[in-house]
PDB file of C-alpha atoms in Angstrom:
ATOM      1  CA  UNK J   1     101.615  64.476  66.445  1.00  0.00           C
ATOM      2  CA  UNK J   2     101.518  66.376  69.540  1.00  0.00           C
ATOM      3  CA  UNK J   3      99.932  68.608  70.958  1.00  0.00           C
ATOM      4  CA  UNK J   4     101.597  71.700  70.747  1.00  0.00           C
ATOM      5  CA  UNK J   5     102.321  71.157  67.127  1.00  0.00           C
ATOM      6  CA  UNK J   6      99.081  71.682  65.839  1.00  0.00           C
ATOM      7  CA  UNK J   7      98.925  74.925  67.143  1.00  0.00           C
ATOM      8  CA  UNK J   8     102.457  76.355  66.300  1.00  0.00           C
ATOM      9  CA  UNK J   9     102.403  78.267  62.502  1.00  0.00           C
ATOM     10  CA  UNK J  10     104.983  79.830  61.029  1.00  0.00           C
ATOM     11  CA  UNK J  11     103.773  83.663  61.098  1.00  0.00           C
ATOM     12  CA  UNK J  12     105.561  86.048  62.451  1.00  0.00           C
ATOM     13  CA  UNK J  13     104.373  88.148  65.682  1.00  0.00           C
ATOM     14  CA  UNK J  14     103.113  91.679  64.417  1.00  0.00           C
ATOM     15  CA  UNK J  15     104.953  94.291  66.532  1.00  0.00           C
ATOM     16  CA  UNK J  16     102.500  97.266  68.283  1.00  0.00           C
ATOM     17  CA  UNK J  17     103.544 100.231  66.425  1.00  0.00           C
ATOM     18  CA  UNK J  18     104.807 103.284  68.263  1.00  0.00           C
ATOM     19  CA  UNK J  19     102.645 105.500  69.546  1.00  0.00           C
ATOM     20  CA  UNK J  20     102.898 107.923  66.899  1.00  0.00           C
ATOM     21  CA  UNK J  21     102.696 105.453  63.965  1.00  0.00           C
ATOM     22  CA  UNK J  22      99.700 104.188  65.418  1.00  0.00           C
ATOM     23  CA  UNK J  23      97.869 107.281  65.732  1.00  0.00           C
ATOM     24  CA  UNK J  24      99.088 107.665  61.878  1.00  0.00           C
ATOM     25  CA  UNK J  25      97.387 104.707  61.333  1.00  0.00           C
ATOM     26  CA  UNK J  26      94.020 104.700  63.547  1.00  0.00           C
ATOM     27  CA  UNK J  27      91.774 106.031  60.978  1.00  0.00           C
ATOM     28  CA  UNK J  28      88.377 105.506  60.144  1.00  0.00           C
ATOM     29  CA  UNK J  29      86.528 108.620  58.647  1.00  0.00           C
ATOM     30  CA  UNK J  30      89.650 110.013  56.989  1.00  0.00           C
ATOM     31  CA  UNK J  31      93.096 109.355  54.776  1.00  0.00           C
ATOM     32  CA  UNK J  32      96.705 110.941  55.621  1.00  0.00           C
ATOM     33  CA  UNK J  33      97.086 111.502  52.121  1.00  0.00           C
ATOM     34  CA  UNK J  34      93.672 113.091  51.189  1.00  0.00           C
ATOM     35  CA  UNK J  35      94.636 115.107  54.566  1.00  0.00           C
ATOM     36  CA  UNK J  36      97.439 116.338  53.761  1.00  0.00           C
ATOM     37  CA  UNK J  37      96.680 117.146  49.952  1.00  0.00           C
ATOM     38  CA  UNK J  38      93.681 119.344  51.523  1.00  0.00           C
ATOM     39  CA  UNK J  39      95.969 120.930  54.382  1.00  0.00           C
ATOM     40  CA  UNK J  40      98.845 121.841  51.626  1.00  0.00           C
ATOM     41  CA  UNK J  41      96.222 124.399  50.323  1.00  0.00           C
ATOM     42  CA  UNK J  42      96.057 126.673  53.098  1.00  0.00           C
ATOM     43  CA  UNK J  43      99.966 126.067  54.074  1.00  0.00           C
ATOM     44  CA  UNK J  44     100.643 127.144  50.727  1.00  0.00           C
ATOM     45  CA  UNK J  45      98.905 129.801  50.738  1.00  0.00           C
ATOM     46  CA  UNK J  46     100.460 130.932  54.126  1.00  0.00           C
ATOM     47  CA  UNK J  47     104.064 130.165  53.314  1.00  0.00           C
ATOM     48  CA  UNK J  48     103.335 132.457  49.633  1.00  0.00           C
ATOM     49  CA  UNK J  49     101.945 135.245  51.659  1.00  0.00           C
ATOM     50  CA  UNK J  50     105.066 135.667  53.740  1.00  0.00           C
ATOM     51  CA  UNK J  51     103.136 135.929  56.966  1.00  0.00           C
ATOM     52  CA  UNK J  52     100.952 138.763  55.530  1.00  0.00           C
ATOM     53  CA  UNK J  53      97.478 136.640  55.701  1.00  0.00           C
ATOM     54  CA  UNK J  54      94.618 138.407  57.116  1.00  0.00           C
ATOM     55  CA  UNK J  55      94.902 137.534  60.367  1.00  0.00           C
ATOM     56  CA  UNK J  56      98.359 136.734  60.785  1.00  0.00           C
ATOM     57  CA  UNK J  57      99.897 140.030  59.011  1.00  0.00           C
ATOM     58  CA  UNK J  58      97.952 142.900  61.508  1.00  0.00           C
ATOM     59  CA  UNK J  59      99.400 140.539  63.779  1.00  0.00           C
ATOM     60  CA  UNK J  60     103.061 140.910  63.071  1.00  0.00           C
ATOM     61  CA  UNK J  61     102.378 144.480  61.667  1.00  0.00           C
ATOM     62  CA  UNK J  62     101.407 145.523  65.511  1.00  0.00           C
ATOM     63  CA  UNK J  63     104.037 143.885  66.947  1.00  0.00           C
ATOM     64  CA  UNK J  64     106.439 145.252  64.756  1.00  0.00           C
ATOM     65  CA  UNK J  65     108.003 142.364  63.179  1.00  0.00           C
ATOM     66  CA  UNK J  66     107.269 142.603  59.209  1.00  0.00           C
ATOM     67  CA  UNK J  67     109.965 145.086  58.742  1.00  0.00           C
ATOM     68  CA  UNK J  68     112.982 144.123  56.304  1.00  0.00           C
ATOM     69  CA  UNK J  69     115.324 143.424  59.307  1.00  0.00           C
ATOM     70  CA  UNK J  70     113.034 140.520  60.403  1.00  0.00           C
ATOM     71  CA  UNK J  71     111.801 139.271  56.947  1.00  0.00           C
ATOM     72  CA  UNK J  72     114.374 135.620  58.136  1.00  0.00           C
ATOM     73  CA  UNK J  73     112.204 135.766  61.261  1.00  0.00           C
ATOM     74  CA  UNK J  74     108.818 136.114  60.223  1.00  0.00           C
ATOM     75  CA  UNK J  75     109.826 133.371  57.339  1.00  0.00           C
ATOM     76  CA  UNK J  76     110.959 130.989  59.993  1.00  0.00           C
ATOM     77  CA  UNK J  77     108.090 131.527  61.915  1.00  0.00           C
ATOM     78  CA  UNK J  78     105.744 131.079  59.227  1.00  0.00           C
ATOM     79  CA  UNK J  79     107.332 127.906  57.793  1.00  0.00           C
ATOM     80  CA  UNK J  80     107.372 126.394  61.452  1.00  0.00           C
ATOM     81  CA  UNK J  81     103.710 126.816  61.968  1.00  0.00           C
ATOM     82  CA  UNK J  82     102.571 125.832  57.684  1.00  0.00           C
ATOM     83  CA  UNK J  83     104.362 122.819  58.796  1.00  0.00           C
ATOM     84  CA  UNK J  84     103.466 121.956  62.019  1.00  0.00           C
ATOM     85  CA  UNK J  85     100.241 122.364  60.448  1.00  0.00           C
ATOM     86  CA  UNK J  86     100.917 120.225  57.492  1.00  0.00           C
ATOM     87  CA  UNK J  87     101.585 117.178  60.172  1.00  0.00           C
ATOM     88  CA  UNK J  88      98.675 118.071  62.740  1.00  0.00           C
ATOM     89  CA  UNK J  89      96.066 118.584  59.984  1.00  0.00           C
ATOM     90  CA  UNK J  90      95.358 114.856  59.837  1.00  0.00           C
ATOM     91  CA  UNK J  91      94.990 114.248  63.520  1.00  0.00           C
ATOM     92  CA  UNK J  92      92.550 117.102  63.531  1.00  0.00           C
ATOM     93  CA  UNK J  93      90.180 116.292  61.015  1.00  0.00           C
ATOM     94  CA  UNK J  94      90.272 112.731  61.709  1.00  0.00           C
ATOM     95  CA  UNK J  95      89.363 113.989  65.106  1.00  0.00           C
ATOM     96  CA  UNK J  96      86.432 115.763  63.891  1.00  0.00           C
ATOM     97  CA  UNK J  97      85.047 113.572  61.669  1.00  0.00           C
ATOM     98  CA  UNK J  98      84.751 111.284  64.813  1.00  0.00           C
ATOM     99  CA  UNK J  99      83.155 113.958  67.013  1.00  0.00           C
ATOM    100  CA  UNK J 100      80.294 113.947  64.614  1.00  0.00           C
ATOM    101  CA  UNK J 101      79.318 111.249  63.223  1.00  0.00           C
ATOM    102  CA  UNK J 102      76.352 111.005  64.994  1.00  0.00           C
ATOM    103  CA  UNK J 103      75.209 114.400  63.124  1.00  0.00           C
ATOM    104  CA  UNK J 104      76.415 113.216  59.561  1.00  0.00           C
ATOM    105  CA  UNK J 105      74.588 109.904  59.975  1.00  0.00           C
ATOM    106  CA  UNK J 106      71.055 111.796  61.390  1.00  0.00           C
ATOM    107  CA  UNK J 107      71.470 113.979  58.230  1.00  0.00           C
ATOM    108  CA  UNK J 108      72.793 111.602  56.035  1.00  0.00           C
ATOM    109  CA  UNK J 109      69.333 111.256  53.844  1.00  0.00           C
ATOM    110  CA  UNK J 110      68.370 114.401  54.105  1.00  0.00           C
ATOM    111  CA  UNK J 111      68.952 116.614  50.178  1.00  0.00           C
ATOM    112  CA  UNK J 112      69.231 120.542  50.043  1.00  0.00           C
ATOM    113  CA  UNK J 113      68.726 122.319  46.734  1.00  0.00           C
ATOM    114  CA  UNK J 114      69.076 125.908  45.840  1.00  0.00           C
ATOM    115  CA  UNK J 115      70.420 128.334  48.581  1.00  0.00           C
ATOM    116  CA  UNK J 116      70.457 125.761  51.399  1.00  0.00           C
ATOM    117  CA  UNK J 117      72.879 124.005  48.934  1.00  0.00           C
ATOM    118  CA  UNK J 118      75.477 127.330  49.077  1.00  0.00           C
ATOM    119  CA  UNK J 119      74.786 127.629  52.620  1.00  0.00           C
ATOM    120  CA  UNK J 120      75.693 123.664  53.200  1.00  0.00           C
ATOM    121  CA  UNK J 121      79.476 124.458  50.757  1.00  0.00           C
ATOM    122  CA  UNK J 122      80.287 127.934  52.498  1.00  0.00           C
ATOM    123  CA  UNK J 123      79.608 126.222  55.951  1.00  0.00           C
ATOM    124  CA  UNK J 124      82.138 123.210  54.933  1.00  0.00           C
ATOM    125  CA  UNK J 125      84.439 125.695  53.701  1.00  0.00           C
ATOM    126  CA  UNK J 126      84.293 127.132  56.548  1.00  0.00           C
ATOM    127  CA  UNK J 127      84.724 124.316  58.760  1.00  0.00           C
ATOM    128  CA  UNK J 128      87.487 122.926  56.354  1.00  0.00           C
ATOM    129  CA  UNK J 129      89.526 126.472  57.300  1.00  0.00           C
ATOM    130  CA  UNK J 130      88.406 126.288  61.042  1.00  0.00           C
ATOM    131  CA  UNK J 131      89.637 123.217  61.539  1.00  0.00           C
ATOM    132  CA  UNK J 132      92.981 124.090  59.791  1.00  0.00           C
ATOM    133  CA  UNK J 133      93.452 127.111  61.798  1.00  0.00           C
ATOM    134  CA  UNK J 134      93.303 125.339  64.906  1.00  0.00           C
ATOM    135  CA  UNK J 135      94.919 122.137  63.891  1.00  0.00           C
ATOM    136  CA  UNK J 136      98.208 122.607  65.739  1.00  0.00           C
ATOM    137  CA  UNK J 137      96.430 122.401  69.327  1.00  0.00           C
ATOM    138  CA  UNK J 138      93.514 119.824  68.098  1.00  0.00           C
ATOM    139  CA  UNK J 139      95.894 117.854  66.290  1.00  0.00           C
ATOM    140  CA  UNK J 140      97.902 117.444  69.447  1.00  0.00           C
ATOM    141  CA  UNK J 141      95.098 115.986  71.003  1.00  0.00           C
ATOM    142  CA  UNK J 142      94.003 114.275  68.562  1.00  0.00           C
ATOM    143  CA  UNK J 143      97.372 112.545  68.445  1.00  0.00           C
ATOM    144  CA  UNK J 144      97.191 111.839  71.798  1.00  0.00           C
ATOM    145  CA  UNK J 145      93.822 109.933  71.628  1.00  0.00           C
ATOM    146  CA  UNK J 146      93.810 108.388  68.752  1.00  0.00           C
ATOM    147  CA  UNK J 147      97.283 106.813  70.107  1.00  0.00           C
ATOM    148  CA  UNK J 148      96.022 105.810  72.797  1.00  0.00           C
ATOM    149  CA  UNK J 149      92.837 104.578  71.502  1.00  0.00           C
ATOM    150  CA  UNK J 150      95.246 102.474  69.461  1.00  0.00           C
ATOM    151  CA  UNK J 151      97.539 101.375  71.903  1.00  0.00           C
ATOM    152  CA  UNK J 152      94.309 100.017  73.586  1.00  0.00           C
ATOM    153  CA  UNK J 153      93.671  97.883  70.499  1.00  0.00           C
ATOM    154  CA  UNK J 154      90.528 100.305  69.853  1.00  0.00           C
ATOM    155  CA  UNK J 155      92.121 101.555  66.399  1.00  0.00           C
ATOM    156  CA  UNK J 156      90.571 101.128  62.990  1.00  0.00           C
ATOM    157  CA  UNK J 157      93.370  99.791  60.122  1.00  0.00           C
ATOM    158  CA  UNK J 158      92.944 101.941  56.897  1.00  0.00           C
ATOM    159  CA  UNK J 159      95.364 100.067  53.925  1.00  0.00           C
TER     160      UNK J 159
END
């Protein structure tokens, strides 16, 4: 037996995934699925409204474009950013979750009961919408660092 034959197996050579695949997959704090399921809620709510959310409808009432004439425009528009959304969402929460888990593990004994319990669920809620409002931008980042976090061999593998 030689040398080099005790060292040769027969599996196969894992390729690095793309840069975008591995930012998919570099998760530690969060899944794409439970990410998505959560970011459908807003985006649906967005795509039903027409454009005519709170913020988003005084919007394109100023400017003028929720007249009947651009109803194909404003629909466009809206389904461009629910699903540029939809596909950022993960990126941004994941990117979240890892900005503080120093925070969530401080707190992580500590119980609240009565109205420091509703203050604790409004302020997630609130968080949960914040960081689905900005998701296109932070999920951009996100993307980019977590790729490149993975690219580095830094990445966490979620199956």
């Amino acid at each position: 037996m030689s040398n080099t034959t005790a060292y040769e197996t027969d599996a196969r050579e894992e390729r690095p995934p793309s840069f975008v695949e591995g930012a998919w997959r570099n998760r530690r704090w969060t899944r794409s699925s439970s990410s998505i399921l959560l970011g459908l809620i807003p985006t649906m709510l967005l795509v039903m409204s027409g454009g005519r959310l709170p913020v988003i409808g005084p919007a394109l009432a100023e400017a003028g474009l929720l007249a009947q004439s651009t109803a194909p425009i404003v629909a466009g528009i809206t389904a461009t950013i629910a699903l540029l959304n939809l596909l950022l969402f993960p990126f941004a929460r994941e990117a979240y979750y890892r900005s503080t888990v120093a925070l969530r593990e401080g707190l992580g004994g500590i119980f609240v009961l009565g109205w420091m319990f509703l203050i604790v669920v409004v302020c997630r809620i609130a968080m949960f919408l914040v960081i689905w409002a900005i998701a296109i931008p932070a999920g951009i980042l996100a993307m980019v660092t977590l790729g490149d976090e993975d690219r580095r061999g830094l990445g966490w593998r979620i199956s």
